Short mmCIF file of C-alpha atoms in Angstrom, two decimals:
data_model
loop_
_atom_site.label_atom_id
_atom_site.label_comp_id
_atom_site.label_asym_id
_atom_site.label_seq_id
_atom_site.Cartn_x
_atom_site.Cartn_y
_atom_site.Cartn_z
CA MET A 1 -12.08 56.35 63.23
CA SER A 2 -8.56 57.03 62.02
CA ALA A 3 -7.00 60.36 63.02
CA ASN A 4 -4.75 60.22 59.98
CA PRO A 5 -5.36 62.23 56.80
CA LEU A 6 -7.29 60.92 53.81
CA ALA A 7 -6.20 61.16 50.15
CA VAL A 8 -8.94 61.93 47.62
CA PHE A 9 -8.24 61.52 43.91
CA ASP A 10 -10.74 63.76 42.10
CA LEU A 11 -10.50 62.53 38.53
CA GLY A 12 -11.82 64.99 35.95
CA LYS A 13 -11.83 64.73 32.19
CA THR A 14 -9.48 67.70 31.77
CA ASN A 15 -7.79 67.91 35.16
CA SER A 16 -7.16 65.22 37.74
CA LYS A 17 -6.41 66.30 41.31
CA LEU A 18 -5.22 64.93 44.61
CA PHE A 19 -6.44 66.47 47.86
CA VAL A 20 -5.11 65.43 51.24
CA VAL A 21 -7.81 66.08 53.84
CA SER A 22 -6.95 66.05 57.52
CA ALA A 23 -9.14 64.38 60.13
CA ASP A 24 -10.48 67.84 61.06
CA GLY A 25 -11.56 68.52 57.46
CA GLN A 26 -8.75 70.78 56.22
CA VAL A 27 -6.90 70.44 52.91
CA ILE A 28 -3.26 70.11 53.89
CA ASP A 29 -1.76 69.13 50.51
CA GLU A 30 -2.81 68.93 46.89
CA ALA A 31 -1.46 68.16 43.43
CA ARG A 32 -2.79 68.26 39.88
CA THR A 33 -2.15 66.71 36.50
CA ARG A 34 -3.79 66.57 33.08
CA PRO A 35 -4.89 63.14 31.83
CA ILE A 36 -3.41 62.16 28.48
CA TRP A 37 -5.88 61.16 25.76
CA ARG A 38 -4.23 59.51 22.76
CA GLU A 39 -5.26 58.26 19.32
CA GLN A 40 -5.27 54.47 19.03
CA ASP A 41 -6.80 52.39 16.22
CA ASP A 42 -9.01 55.31 15.08
CA LEU A 43 -10.24 55.79 18.67
CA ARG A 44 -9.24 58.31 21.34
CA THR A 45 -8.35 56.57 24.59
CA LEU A 46 -6.91 57.29 28.03
CA ASP A 47 -3.25 56.70 28.83
CA ASP A 48 -4.23 55.01 32.08
CA ASP A 49 -0.64 53.89 32.79
CA ALA A 50 0.57 57.50 32.85
CA LEU A 51 -2.24 58.56 35.17
CA PHE A 52 -1.71 55.55 37.44
CA ASP A 53 2.01 56.30 37.68
CA TRP A 54 1.20 59.86 38.75
CA MET A 55 -1.34 58.66 41.32
CA LYS A 56 1.05 56.08 42.79
CA GLY A 57 3.87 58.61 42.99
CA GLU A 58 1.72 61.27 44.65
CA LEU A 59 0.22 58.75 47.06
CA ALA A 60 3.68 57.61 48.17
CA ARG A 61 4.68 61.24 48.67
CA VAL A 62 1.71 62.10 50.88
CA VAL A 63 1.86 58.84 52.84
CA ASP A 64 5.47 59.69 53.67
CA ALA A 65 4.81 63.40 54.32
CA HIS A 66 1.48 63.26 56.15
CA GLY A 67 0.83 59.69 57.27
CA VAL A 68 -2.12 59.22 54.89
CA ASP A 69 -3.72 55.85 55.57
CA ARG A 70 -6.88 55.96 53.37
CA ILE A 71 -7.66 56.75 49.73
CA THR A 72 -10.87 57.26 47.80
CA PHE A 73 -11.94 58.48 44.36
CA SER A 74 -14.38 60.87 42.74
CA GLY A 75 -14.71 60.42 38.98
CA HIS A 76 -16.16 62.25 35.98
CA GLY A 77 -19.10 60.61 34.26
CA CYS A 78 -19.72 58.76 30.99
CA THR A 79 -16.69 56.46 31.30
CA PHE A 80 -16.21 52.72 31.82
CA ALA A 81 -13.54 50.03 31.75
CA LEU A 82 -13.59 46.41 30.58
CA THR A 83 -11.31 44.18 32.65
CA ARG A 84 -10.23 40.58 32.79
CA GLY A 85 -7.92 39.31 35.53
CA ASP A 86 -5.58 42.21 36.26
CA GLN A 87 -5.69 43.69 32.75
CA LEU A 88 -7.83 46.00 30.66
CA VAL A 89 -9.54 44.21 27.79
CA HIS A 90 -9.72 47.48 25.85
CA ALA A 91 -8.32 50.94 26.46
CA ILE A 92 -10.71 53.37 28.20
CA LEU A 93 -12.64 55.45 25.66
CA ASP A 94 -12.82 59.23 25.61
CA TYR A 95 -16.56 59.87 25.83
CA GLU A 96 -16.30 62.81 23.40
CA GLN A 97 -16.32 60.79 20.17
CA GLU A 98 -19.22 59.80 17.95
CA PRO A 99 -19.73 56.31 16.51
CA PRO A 100 -20.01 56.07 12.70
CA ALA A 101 -23.49 56.97 11.47
CA ASP A 102 -24.45 53.45 10.39
CA ILE A 103 -23.45 51.97 13.75
CA ALA A 104 -25.07 54.84 15.66
CA ALA A 105 -28.40 54.22 13.94
CA ARG A 106 -28.35 50.54 14.97
CA ILE A 107 -27.24 50.99 18.55
CA ASP A 108 -29.50 53.97 19.25
CA ALA A 109 -32.50 51.82 18.33
CA MET A 110 -31.49 49.50 21.18
CA ALA A 111 -31.67 52.16 23.91
CA PRO A 112 -34.30 51.52 26.59
CA ASP A 113 -37.23 53.90 26.83
CA PHE A 114 -36.71 57.14 28.75
CA SER A 115 -39.49 56.15 31.15
CA GLU A 116 -37.36 53.16 32.22
CA THR A 117 -33.88 54.65 32.55
CA PHE A 118 -34.55 58.42 32.64
CA SER A 119 -31.46 58.63 30.41
CA PRO A 120 -32.14 60.99 27.50
CA PRO A 121 -30.80 60.05 24.06
CA LEU A 122 -27.46 61.83 23.94
CA PRO A 123 -24.62 62.11 21.41
CA LEU A 124 -21.06 60.83 21.70
CA GLY A 125 -20.60 58.65 24.80
CA PHE A 126 -22.73 60.73 27.14
CA ASN A 127 -24.83 57.56 27.58
CA TYR A 128 -21.91 55.25 28.22
CA GLY A 129 -24.07 52.24 27.43
CA ARG A 130 -23.97 53.65 23.90
CA HIS A 131 -20.19 53.36 23.81
CA LEU A 132 -20.42 49.82 25.19
CA LEU A 133 -22.69 48.96 22.28
CA TRP A 134 -20.25 50.67 19.90
CA LEU A 135 -17.37 48.51 21.11
CA ASP A 136 -19.60 45.45 20.82
CA ALA A 137 -20.47 46.40 17.22
CA ARG A 138 -16.77 46.85 16.39
CA ASP A 139 -15.77 43.52 17.92
CA PRO A 140 -18.50 41.23 19.32
CA ALA A 141 -15.86 39.09 21.08
CA LEU A 142 -14.58 42.03 23.11
CA ILE A 143 -17.18 42.29 25.85
CA ALA A 144 -17.55 38.50 25.87
CA GLU A 145 -13.87 38.37 26.82
CA ALA A 146 -14.32 40.81 29.71
CA GLU A 147 -14.98 39.53 33.20
CA ALA A 148 -16.13 42.89 34.57
CA ILE A 149 -17.66 46.14 33.32
CA LEU A 150 -16.42 48.82 35.73
CA CYS A 151 -17.51 52.41 36.25
CA TYR A 152 -14.66 54.91 36.09
CA PRO A 153 -14.13 55.48 39.86
CA GLN A 154 -14.38 51.72 40.40
CA PHE A 155 -11.71 51.16 37.76
CA TRP A 156 -9.32 53.11 39.98
CA SER A 157 -10.41 51.43 43.20
CA TRP A 158 -9.77 48.11 41.39
CA LYS A 159 -6.32 49.28 40.25
CA PHE A 160 -5.38 49.98 43.86
CA SER A 161 -7.25 47.19 45.68
CA GLY A 162 -7.54 44.41 43.11
CA ARG A 163 -11.27 44.09 43.89
CA THR A 164 -14.01 44.74 41.33
CA VAL A 165 -17.19 46.37 42.62
CA SER A 166 -20.12 48.43 41.29
CA GLU A 167 -21.55 51.69 42.68
CA VAL A 168 -25.05 52.99 42.09
CA SER A 169 -24.51 56.76 41.71
CA TYR A 170 -22.26 56.16 38.73
CA LEU A 171 -24.34 53.41 37.11
CA GLY A 172 -27.42 55.60 37.52
CA CYS A 173 -25.90 58.62 35.77
CA HIS A 174 -27.58 58.63 32.28
CA SER A 175 -25.77 55.43 31.33
CA ASN A 176 -28.80 53.57 29.88
CA LEU A 177 -27.74 50.74 32.21
CA TRP A 178 -29.89 51.52 35.27
CA ALA A 179 -33.64 51.66 35.91
CA PRO A 180 -34.04 54.09 38.85
CA LEU A 181 -37.65 53.28 39.71
CA LYS A 182 -36.87 49.54 39.85
CA ASP A 183 -33.52 50.16 41.58
CA ASP A 184 -32.05 47.55 39.26
CA PHE A 185 -30.19 47.14 36.01
CA SER A 186 -32.05 48.16 32.86
CA SER A 187 -33.50 45.91 30.19
CA LEU A 188 -30.48 46.71 27.99
CA VAL A 189 -28.15 45.00 30.47
CA ASP A 190 -30.23 41.81 30.37
CA ARG A 191 -30.79 41.98 26.61
CA MET A 192 -27.00 42.08 26.10
CA ASP A 193 -26.37 39.47 28.84
CA TRP A 194 -24.16 41.92 30.75
CA ARG A 195 -25.62 41.41 34.23
CA LYS A 196 -23.11 38.66 35.00
CA LYS A 197 -20.30 41.10 34.18
CA MET A 198 -21.53 43.68 36.70
CA PRO A 199 -19.64 43.16 39.98
CA GLU A 200 -21.33 43.13 43.37
CA PHE A 201 -22.34 46.51 44.76
CA ALA A 202 -20.40 48.34 47.44
CA SER A 203 -21.51 51.60 49.00
CA ALA A 204 -19.62 54.74 48.06
CA GLY A 205 -17.11 55.42 50.82
CA SER A 206 -16.96 51.85 52.12
CA VAL A 207 -13.65 49.99 52.50
CA ILE A 208 -13.10 47.46 49.72
CA GLY A 209 -9.43 46.54 50.15
CA THR A 210 -5.90 47.75 50.80
CA TYR A 211 -2.94 48.96 48.76
CA ALA A 212 0.69 48.53 49.77
CA VAL A 213 2.57 51.82 49.32
CA ARG A 214 6.31 51.43 48.88
CA LEU A 215 8.27 54.40 50.17
CA GLU A 216 11.73 55.57 49.10
CA ASP A 217 13.29 54.40 52.40
CA GLY A 218 12.17 50.83 51.69
CA ARG A 219 9.20 50.79 54.06
CA THR A 220 5.84 49.42 52.96
CA VAL A 221 2.65 51.03 54.33
CA ASP A 222 -0.81 49.52 53.86
CA VAL A 223 -3.44 52.08 52.88
CA ALA A 224 -7.20 51.35 53.06
CA VAL A 225 -8.96 51.69 49.69
CA HIS A 226 -12.50 53.10 49.83
CA ASN A 227 -15.05 52.77 47.05
CA GLY A 228 -15.37 55.85 44.86
CA VAL A 229 -18.31 57.89 43.64
CA HIS A 230 -19.64 59.87 40.66
CA ASP A 231 -18.36 63.43 40.97
CA SER A 232 -21.50 65.59 40.84
CA ASN A 233 -23.46 63.08 42.95
CA SER A 234 -20.59 63.34 45.42
CA ALA A 235 -21.08 67.11 45.53
CA LEU A 236 -24.79 66.60 46.22
CA TYR A 237 -23.93 64.30 49.11
CA PHE A 238 -21.47 66.86 50.50
CA TYR A 239 -24.02 69.66 50.75
CA ARG A 240 -26.62 67.35 52.21
CA SER A 241 -24.05 66.32 54.81
CA LEU A 242 -23.65 70.01 55.71
CA GLY A 243 -27.34 70.24 56.57
CA PHE A 244 -28.94 71.54 53.35
CA SER A 245 -32.21 69.73 52.69
CA ASP A 246 -34.70 71.48 50.36
CA PHE A 247 -32.26 72.95 47.84
CA THR A 248 -31.17 72.95 44.22
CA LEU A 249 -27.48 72.17 43.65
CA VAL A 250 -25.70 73.87 40.76
CA SER A 251 -22.52 71.81 40.41
CA THR A 252 -20.10 73.52 38.04
CA GLY A 253 -17.00 72.38 36.22
CA THR A 254 -16.67 71.14 32.66
CA TRP A 255 -20.40 70.52 33.08
CA VAL A 256 -23.02 72.57 34.89
CA ILE A 257 -25.20 69.89 36.49
CA ILE A 258 -28.31 71.04 38.30
CA PHE A 259 -30.03 68.74 40.80
CA ASN A 260 -33.48 69.57 42.15
CA PRO A 261 -34.79 66.78 44.41
CA ALA A 262 -38.08 68.71 44.74
CA SER A 263 -38.88 68.36 41.04
CA PRO A 264 -41.12 65.42 40.02
CA LEU A 265 -39.54 63.02 37.55
CA GLU A 266 -42.65 63.31 35.34
CA THR A 267 -41.66 66.88 34.43
CA LEU A 268 -38.37 65.78 32.84
CA ASP A 269 -38.06 66.42 29.11
CA ALA A 270 -35.66 63.99 27.43
CA LYS A 271 -35.25 66.35 24.47
CA ARG A 272 -33.68 69.02 26.70
CA ASP A 273 -30.96 66.96 28.40
CA MET A 274 -33.08 66.44 31.51
CA LEU A 275 -32.60 63.19 33.35
CA ALA A 276 -32.69 61.41 36.68
CA ASN A 277 -29.44 61.00 38.51
CA VAL A 278 -29.29 58.47 41.32
CA THR A 279 -27.91 59.36 44.75
CA VAL A 280 -25.43 57.23 46.67
CA ASP A 281 -28.39 55.87 48.63
CA HIS A 282 -30.27 54.80 45.47
CA GLN A 283 -32.75 57.71 45.22
CA PRO A 284 -33.55 59.24 41.79
CA VAL A 285 -33.10 63.02 41.54
CA ALA A 286 -34.39 65.27 38.75
CA THR A 287 -31.45 66.81 36.91
CA ILE A 288 -30.70 69.11 33.99
CA ARG A 289 -27.27 69.90 32.60
CA PHE A 290 -25.22 71.64 29.98
CA MET A 291 -21.50 71.80 29.34
CA GLY A 292 -21.15 75.20 31.00
CA GLY A 293 -17.46 75.15 31.86
CA ARG A 294 -16.51 73.99 28.39
CA GLU A 295 -18.89 76.52 26.82
CA TYR A 296 -17.37 79.34 28.89
CA ASP A 297 -13.87 78.36 27.75
CA VAL A 298 -14.93 78.31 24.10
CA ALA A 299 -17.13 81.40 24.15
CA SER A 300 -14.65 83.47 26.20
CA GLY A 301 -11.72 82.59 23.95
CA GLY A 302 -9.96 80.85 26.83
CA TRP A 303 -10.18 83.75 29.30
CA THR A 304 -8.84 82.68 32.72
CA LYS A 305 -8.97 85.92 34.75
CA PRO A 306 -11.92 87.25 36.77
CA VAL A 307 -14.51 89.30 34.88
CA SER A 308 -15.22 92.79 36.20
CA ALA A 309 -18.62 94.34 36.78
CA GLU A 310 -17.55 97.16 34.45
CA ALA A 311 -17.01 94.74 31.56
CA VAL A 312 -20.38 93.13 32.22
CA ALA A 313 -22.13 96.52 32.30
CA SER A 314 -20.41 97.51 29.06
CA VAL A 315 -21.56 94.47 27.07
CA ILE A 316 -25.07 94.74 28.50
CA ALA A 317 -25.22 98.36 27.30
CA LYS A 318 -23.85 97.32 23.89
CA LYS A 319 -26.43 94.49 23.66
CA ALA A 320 -23.80 91.90 22.75
CA PHE A 321 -25.13 88.36 23.24
CA ALA A 322 -23.90 84.79 23.04
CA LEU A 323 -26.53 82.24 22.01
CA PRO A 324 -26.44 78.44 22.47
CA SER A 325 -24.73 76.08 22.21
CA PHE A 326 -20.93 76.02 22.23
CA ALA A 327 -20.66 72.32 23.15
CA PRO A 328 -22.74 69.15 22.69
CA GLY A 329 -25.61 68.26 24.98
CA GLY A 330 -27.68 70.64 27.05
CA PRO A 331 -31.24 71.98 26.84
CA MET A 332 -30.70 73.55 23.39
CA PRO A 333 -29.74 70.54 21.22
CA GLY A 334 -28.99 71.06 17.57
CA GLN A 335 -28.09 74.75 17.98
CA THR A 336 -24.67 76.16 17.11
CA GLY A 337 -23.18 78.70 19.50
CA HIS A 338 -22.70 82.17 18.09
CA PHE A 339 -22.50 85.84 19.01
CA ILE A 340 -24.90 88.56 17.92
CA GLY A 341 -24.64 92.32 18.30
CA PRO A 342 -21.43 94.40 18.35
CA ALA A 343 -18.16 92.51 18.14
CA VAL A 344 -16.36 92.07 21.47
CA ASP A 345 -12.98 90.73 22.47
CA GLY A 346 -10.76 90.26 25.49
CA GLU A 347 -12.48 90.80 28.83
CA GLU A 348 -15.68 91.96 27.17
CA ARG A 349 -15.93 88.70 25.24
CA ALA A 350 -15.41 86.88 28.54
CA ALA A 351 -18.17 89.02 30.08
CA VAL A 352 -20.60 87.97 27.33
CA ALA A 353 -19.55 84.34 27.90
CA MET A 354 -20.12 84.63 31.66
CA LEU A 355 -23.54 86.18 31.09
CA TYR A 356 -24.33 83.37 28.65
CA VAL A 357 -23.50 80.67 31.21
CA ALA A 358 -25.48 82.51 33.92
CA LEU A 359 -28.48 82.86 31.61
CA MET A 360 -28.27 79.20 30.55
CA THR A 361 -28.19 78.29 34.25
CA ASP A 362 -31.20 80.53 34.86
CA LEU A 363 -33.08 78.90 31.97
CA SER A 364 -32.17 75.44 33.23
CA LEU A 365 -33.38 76.30 36.74
CA ASP A 366 -36.74 77.30 35.25
CA LEU A 367 -36.92 74.09 33.24
CA ILE A 368 -36.21 71.96 36.33
CA GLY A 369 -38.81 73.92 38.35
CA SER A 370 -36.35 75.30 40.91
CA LYS A 371 -38.00 77.52 43.53
CA ASN A 372 -36.02 76.51 46.61
CA THR A 373 -32.61 77.51 47.96
CA ILE A 374 -29.74 77.37 45.45
CA VAL A 375 -26.23 76.18 46.28
CA ILE A 376 -23.46 76.78 43.73
CA ASP A 377 -20.36 74.61 43.83
CA GLY A 378 -17.33 74.21 41.61
CA GLY A 379 -15.10 76.04 39.19
CA LEU A 380 -17.51 78.73 38.00
CA VAL A 381 -17.57 80.19 41.51
CA LYS A 382 -14.06 81.44 40.71
CA THR A 383 -15.30 83.69 37.89
CA GLY A 384 -16.48 86.04 40.63
CA LEU A 385 -19.68 87.51 39.24
CA TYR A 386 -21.44 84.31 38.15
CA ALA A 387 -23.12 83.72 41.53
CA SER A 388 -24.07 87.37 42.08
CA VAL A 389 -25.52 87.66 38.58
CA LEU A 390 -27.55 84.49 39.18
CA ALA A 391 -28.73 85.90 42.52
CA ASP A 392 -29.92 89.05 40.73
CA LEU A 393 -31.71 86.98 38.09
CA ARG A 394 -33.53 84.92 40.75
CA PRO A 395 -34.48 87.36 43.55
CA ASP A 396 -37.04 84.99 45.10
CA GLN A 397 -34.39 82.37 45.88
CA THR A 398 -31.45 82.53 48.27
CA VAL A 399 -28.20 81.71 46.47
CA HIS A 400 -25.34 80.20 48.46
CA THR A 401 -21.77 79.71 47.29
CA SER A 402 -19.32 77.30 48.77
CA ALA A 403 -16.11 78.67 50.23
CA ASN A 404 -14.59 75.45 48.93
CA PRO A 405 -15.21 74.95 45.21
CA GLU A 406 -14.17 71.28 45.29
CA GLY A 407 -17.50 69.77 46.35
CA SER A 408 -16.98 66.51 44.51
CA ALA A 409 -13.70 65.80 46.30
CA PHE A 410 -15.11 66.86 49.66
CA GLY A 411 -18.21 64.73 49.11
CA ALA A 412 -16.00 61.71 48.53
CA ALA A 413 -14.12 62.55 51.73
CA ALA A 414 -17.40 63.04 53.64
CA LEU A 415 -18.53 59.58 52.55
CA VAL A 416 -15.36 58.07 54.02
CA PHE A 417 -15.61 60.13 57.21
CA ASP A 418 -19.29 59.20 57.63
CA ALA A 419 -18.47 55.52 57.13
CA GLY A 420 -16.04 55.91 60.05
CA GLY A 421 -18.59 57.69 62.23
CA HIS A 422 -17.11 61.22 62.27
CA ASN A 423 -17.64 63.91 59.63
CA PRO A 424 -15.60 67.05 60.47
CA PHE A 425 -16.98 69.34 57.77
CA VAL A 426 -18.97 72.42 58.75
CA ASN A 427 -21.26 74.58 56.64
CA ASP A 428 -19.25 77.68 55.71
CA CYS A 429 -21.25 78.56 52.60
CA ALA A 430 -21.81 82.26 51.99
CA THR A 431 -24.95 83.97 50.73
CA ALA A 432 -24.33 85.58 47.36
CA THR A 433 -25.10 89.29 47.15
CA ALA A 434 -27.17 90.11 44.08
CA ALA A 435 -25.33 92.09 41.44
CA THR A 436 -26.53 95.64 40.84
CA ILE A 437 -25.78 95.96 37.14
CA ALA A 438 -27.98 98.32 35.17
CA GLY A 439 -29.97 96.72 32.38
CA LEU A 440 -29.48 93.09 33.45
CA GLU A 441 -33.19 92.24 33.57
CA ASP A 442 -33.82 93.74 30.13
CA TYR A 443 -30.74 91.88 28.81
CA ARG A 444 -32.18 88.64 30.20
CA LEU A 445 -35.53 89.28 28.52
CA ARG A 446 -33.89 89.98 25.15
CA TRP A 447 -31.66 86.90 25.47
CA ARG A 448 -34.70 84.73 26.20
CA GLN A 449 -36.46 86.19 23.15
CA HIS A 450 -33.50 85.24 20.96
CA VAL A 451 -33.52 81.73 22.47
CA ASP A 452 -37.27 81.45 21.91
CA ALA A 453 -36.71 82.27 18.25
CA LEU A 454 -34.28 79.33 18.05
CA THR A 455 -36.58 76.83 19.77
CA GLY A 456 -40.04 78.05 18.87
CA GLN A 457 -40.92 78.02 22.59
CA THR A 458 -42.35 81.18 24.17
CA GLN A 459 -41.87 82.51 27.68
CA ASP A 460 -45.53 81.71 28.36
CA ASP A 461 -44.86 78.08 27.43
CA LEU A 462 -41.99 77.98 29.90
CA LYS A 463 -44.02 79.63 32.67
CA GLU A 464 -46.80 77.07 32.13
CA LYS A 465 -44.27 74.20 32.37
CA CYS A 466 -42.81 75.56 35.58
CA ALA A 467 -46.15 76.37 37.24
#
């Protein structure tokens, strides 16, 4: 086991980060950048050269400064790369774009049944097999030209190591390409003759090659390249590695992704963005999700400061509500996000947005049948009241928050440390204290009634589903 630090590139859709983690589990350096998405041939694609230049530059810096000798990757979902030799066959697509209606109708008819893939039918590129089919419809020679279809973290491990591999947690994330109960590729992969383009599997965290880092003084240092992992599955691994067993993970960022391993797969409702993720050790996990971080940004008007209890109490008293949905996907498909009640702005608008995300989380926890311990990880922890409001809404469950909101990066690091036989992380999660805000329970009841009116589903229906 190396005593040198590890570099983790945590690659998000909006923000990409570097964390340098010491052998005793401490973050000793970090850096951030924003990926560039550009318009190209009527498609929006990633400027992968710009991001790679940033990654190489930062890696050289931390190798020189801290003696980093290992790198790994955690990557956002819904994204793939087509490669041949040492080149991309096509630029990497932004998953937030919809195929033309005529193409969408054809390719959606090709999706495997939910009972096979546990991938619900989703818009845009949320099923990235859908975007593969879109590229194939645009140019049938394109995928034929590719030697490998790579998941997003494996694209970056290939860029650094030169080796193409696959990884199950990413393939199994609502891609339409994986059949969790068979632990094998889906019928779509064989129908399209893509199996031969799927590289051999390597475990997340395992060493797959090396990268030669060239430093300013002329030295060259070889760094071990470890296979990457899907970001929210990485967070699930992290909390399991800390000793949590029977728990529901609420992983927050651009998406709020809720994993409940205790929920049977048969209870999943494809129409409500419920699905099976697949863990790094090939086990399907019942999941529900919505774009909570994005929805908070939109609904709050871009508010970036903490939200006070006073602002929350004020909007509860005013009966100002936000109703779903402010972004695609989620358990309320086809609804357009909007406010009802008195007009609010500034911090009060942010308070309504925070309550909205907490109530959507609460609804999602009911839909996924969560009755066990809850662990909250990620960016929404920083809003301050989100966890305590959720704890008040769910008094029969203990709610934990992570002192470190970067669970996906730390999960990727834990995978590398575990592969080397020594994981230094300790469980320092705190128990959230329930908020004591007057009127919150009545506000929740009224919000649910408004949601019921949108969906035609009653609270009794929901209680019956969760029983």
